[in-house]
Structures are given as structure tokens and as C-alpha cells.
PDB file of C-alpha atoms in Angstrom:
ATOM      1  CA  MET A   1      13.856  11.351  -5.048  1.00 88.00           C
ATOM      2  CA  THR A   2      16.159  10.695  -2.150  1.00 96.00           C
ATOM      3  CA  ALA A   3      15.333   8.220   0.592  1.00 97.00           C
ATOM      4  CA  GLN A   4      14.579  11.154   2.920  1.00 97.00           C
ATOM      5  CA  ASP A   5      12.231  12.693   0.343  1.00 97.00           C
ATOM      6  CA  GLN A   6      10.409   9.393   0.050  1.00 98.00           C
ATOM      7  CA  LEU A   7      10.165   9.074   3.832  1.00 98.00           C
ATOM      8  CA  ASP A   8       8.732  12.603   3.998  1.00 98.00           C
ATOM      9  CA  ALA A   9       6.200  11.701   1.289  1.00 98.00           C
ATOM     10  CA  LEU A  10       5.111   8.673   3.323  1.00 98.00           C
ATOM     11  CA  GLN A  11       4.749  10.838   6.422  1.00 98.00           C
ATOM     12  CA  THR A  12       2.477  13.198   4.485  1.00 98.00           C
ATOM     13  CA  ALA A  13       0.514  10.269   3.068  1.00 98.00           C
ATOM     14  CA  LEU A  14       0.052   8.793   6.552  1.00 98.00           C
ATOM     15  CA  GLN A  15      -1.435  12.073   7.732  1.00 98.00           C
ATOM     16  CA  GLN A  16      -3.761  12.066   4.717  1.00 98.00           C
ATOM     17  CA  LEU A  17      -4.768   8.510   5.593  1.00 96.00           C
ATOM     18  CA  ARG A  18      -5.534   9.586   9.173  1.00 95.00           C
ATOM     19  CA  ASP A  19      -7.560  12.512   7.785  1.00 96.00           C
ATOM     20  CA  ASP A  20      -9.516  10.183   5.449  1.00 93.00           C
ATOM     21  CA  THR A  21      -8.292  12.033   2.365  1.00 97.00           C
ATOM     22  CA  LEU A  22      -6.266   9.021   1.196  1.00 96.00           C
ATOM     23  CA  GLY A  23      -7.344   5.403   1.115  1.00 94.00           C
ATOM     24  CA  VAL A  24      -5.507   2.439   2.564  1.00 93.00           C
ATOM     25  CA  ALA A  25      -4.872   0.889  -0.860  1.00 93.00           C
ATOM     26  CA  ALA A  26      -3.362   4.126  -2.194  1.00 96.00           C
ATOM     27  CA  PHE A  27      -1.173   4.470   0.898  1.00 97.00           C
ATOM     28  CA  SER A  28       0.035   0.881   0.579  1.00 96.00           C
ATOM     29  CA  GLN A  29       0.808   1.310  -3.086  1.00 97.00           C
ATOM     30  CA  LEU A  30       2.735   4.502  -2.405  1.00 97.00           C
ATOM     31  CA  ALA A  31       4.684   2.847   0.407  1.00 97.00           C
ATOM     32  CA  MET A  32       5.686  -0.110  -1.755  1.00 95.00           C
ATOM     33  CA  GLN A  33       6.909   2.192  -4.561  1.00 96.00           C
ATOM     34  CA  GLN A  34       9.533   3.944  -2.429  1.00 97.00           C
ATOM     35  CA  GLN A  35      12.532   2.064  -3.794  1.00 97.00           C
ATOM     36  CA  SER A  36      15.219   4.544  -2.694  1.00 97.00           C
ATOM     37  CA  LEU A  37      13.930   4.383   0.852  1.00 97.00           C
ATOM     38  CA  ALA A  38      13.778   0.581   0.803  1.00 97.00           C
ATOM     39  CA  ALA A  39      17.349   0.396  -0.504  1.00 97.00           C
ATOM     40  CA  ALA A  40      18.633   2.788   2.175  1.00 97.00           C
ATOM     41  CA  LEU A  41      17.205   0.790   5.073  1.00 97.00           C
ATOM     42  CA  PRO A  42      18.182  -2.622   6.449  1.00 96.00           C
ATOM     43  CA  GLU A  43      16.112  -5.508   5.036  1.00 96.00           C
ATOM     44  CA  ARG A  44      14.316  -5.959   8.358  1.00 97.00           C
ATOM     45  CA  PHE A  45      12.669  -2.543   7.911  1.00 97.00           C
ATOM     46  CA  ASN A  46      11.186  -3.647   4.611  1.00 96.00           C
ATOM     47  CA  GLU A  47       9.883  -6.872   6.144  1.00 97.00           C
ATOM     48  CA  VAL A  48       8.205  -5.019   9.005  1.00 97.00           C
ATOM     49  CA  LEU A  49       6.669  -2.434   6.673  1.00 97.00           C
ATOM     50  CA  SER A  50       5.301  -5.187   4.448  1.00 97.00           C
ATOM     51  CA  GLN A  51       3.697  -6.883   7.454  1.00 96.00           C
ATOM     52  CA  LEU A  52       2.201  -3.603   8.644  1.00 96.00           C
ATOM     53  CA  LEU A  53       0.785  -2.853   5.211  1.00 95.00           C
ATOM     54  CA  ASN A  54      -0.764  -6.324   4.993  1.00 93.00           C
ATOM     55  CA  ARG A  55      -2.444  -5.840   8.364  1.00 91.00           C
ATOM     56  CA  LEU A  56      -3.547  -2.332   7.425  1.00 90.00           C
ATOM     57  CA  GLU A  57      -5.127  -3.566   4.199  1.00 88.00           C
ATOM     58  CA  SER A  58      -6.877  -6.333   6.136  1.00 85.00           C
ATOM     59  CA  SER A  59      -8.171  -3.828   8.674  1.00 79.00           C
ATOM     60  CA  ALA A  60      -9.746  -1.828   5.847  1.00 75.00           C
ATOM     61  CA  LEU A  61     -12.105  -4.753   5.275  1.00 74.00           C
ATOM     62  CA  PHE A  62     -13.796  -4.025   8.600  1.00 68.00           C
ATOM     63  CA  THR A  63     -16.139  -1.079   8.997  1.00 58.00           C
ATOM     64  CA  GLU A  64     -15.592  -0.833  12.746  1.00 56.00           C
ATOM     65  CA  GLU A  65     -12.711  -1.516  15.067  1.00 52.00           C
ATOM     66  CA  SER A  66     -12.429  -5.218  15.724  1.00 52.00           C
ATOM     67  CA  CYS A  67     -10.502  -7.013  18.395  1.00 50.00           C
ATOM     68  CA  SER A  68      -8.105  -8.361  15.755  1.00 60.00           C
ATOM     69  CA  PHE A  69      -7.563  -5.245  13.649  1.00 62.00           C
ATOM     70  CA  SER A  70      -7.449  -1.824  15.224  1.00 77.00           C
ATOM     71  CA  GLN A  71      -6.767   0.602  12.399  1.00 82.00           C
ATOM     72  CA  LYS A  72      -5.744   3.330  14.841  1.00 87.00           C
ATOM     73  CA  ASP A  73      -3.165   1.024  16.440  1.00 90.00           C
ATOM     74  CA  LEU A  74      -1.887   0.012  13.015  1.00 92.00           C
ATOM     75  CA  LEU A  75      -1.535   3.647  11.947  1.00 94.00           C
ATOM     76  CA  ASP A  76       0.345   4.314  15.181  1.00 96.00           C
ATOM     77  CA  SER A  77       2.627   1.380  14.335  1.00 96.00           C
ATOM     78  CA  VAL A  78       3.249   2.798  10.860  1.00 97.00           C
ATOM     79  CA  GLN A  79       4.136   6.133  12.505  1.00 98.00           C
ATOM     80  CA  LEU A  80       6.580   4.326  14.786  1.00 98.00           C
ATOM     81  CA  TRP A  81       8.098   2.619  11.733  1.00 98.00           C
ATOM     82  CA  LEU A  82       8.474   6.021  10.032  1.00 98.00           C
ATOM     83  CA  ASP A  83      10.141   7.458  13.134  1.00 98.00           C
ATOM     84  CA  LYS A  84      12.597   4.557  13.352  1.00 98.00           C
ATOM     85  CA  ALA A  85      13.289   4.708   9.617  1.00 97.00           C
ATOM     86  CA  ASP A  86      14.075   8.409   9.987  1.00 97.00           C
ATOM     87  CA  LEU A  87      16.539   7.655  12.795  1.00 97.00           C
ATOM     88  CA  GLN A  88      18.147   4.948  10.657  1.00 96.00           C
ATOM     89  CA  LEU A  89      18.531   7.348   7.737  1.00 96.00           C
ATOM     90  CA  GLN A  90      20.152   9.901  10.045  1.00 94.00           C
ATOM     91  CA  LYS A  91      22.725   7.273  11.082  1.00 91.00           C
ATOM     92  CA  ASN A  92      23.618   6.510   7.464  1.00 80.00           C
TER      93      ASN A  92
END
């Protein structure tokens, strides 16, 4: 798969996560397996994604929104990361 294909797969998986048809752990695992995408992006992108995934997995431990972990805000941040990754791929 190309980096763009992997980015598209993550976009689909994020929507499934928002729709509660995919779990946080499965999304995180999928995200970490996208080696072509990781290689095509600057290292900083991978660091940020790793931090987001860690926070997202932590937020899954809470049944309700907490002041420390808002899952909706984290999902919005993952969407922003996907958007910026897409722009970066377009530059390359």
C-alpha cells in the first residue's frame, strides 16, 4: 500500500471509531502498522501521532468525558493530524 492508501485507511478507521464500529485499541494498532505512511512523513508527525494515540487509549479507560480526557477533542485532534499529513504527502 502507498502512503496515501494508508492515510485513506486511517481516515476510514477514524470514521468507524466515531461511529462506534471500531474500538480505540484496534484503531491504535492500525495506525501504528502504517509503515509506508510513517516513512513518508517527517519524524515529528510520528511523534505527534504516538502522543495522540497514547492519550486516546487513556481516554478509553473513562466511561464519560472527563476534564483531562475528552475523547471527542482527541478524535478531532487525530482528524487534524490526518489533514496535515495529507497536505504533507501532497507536498512530497
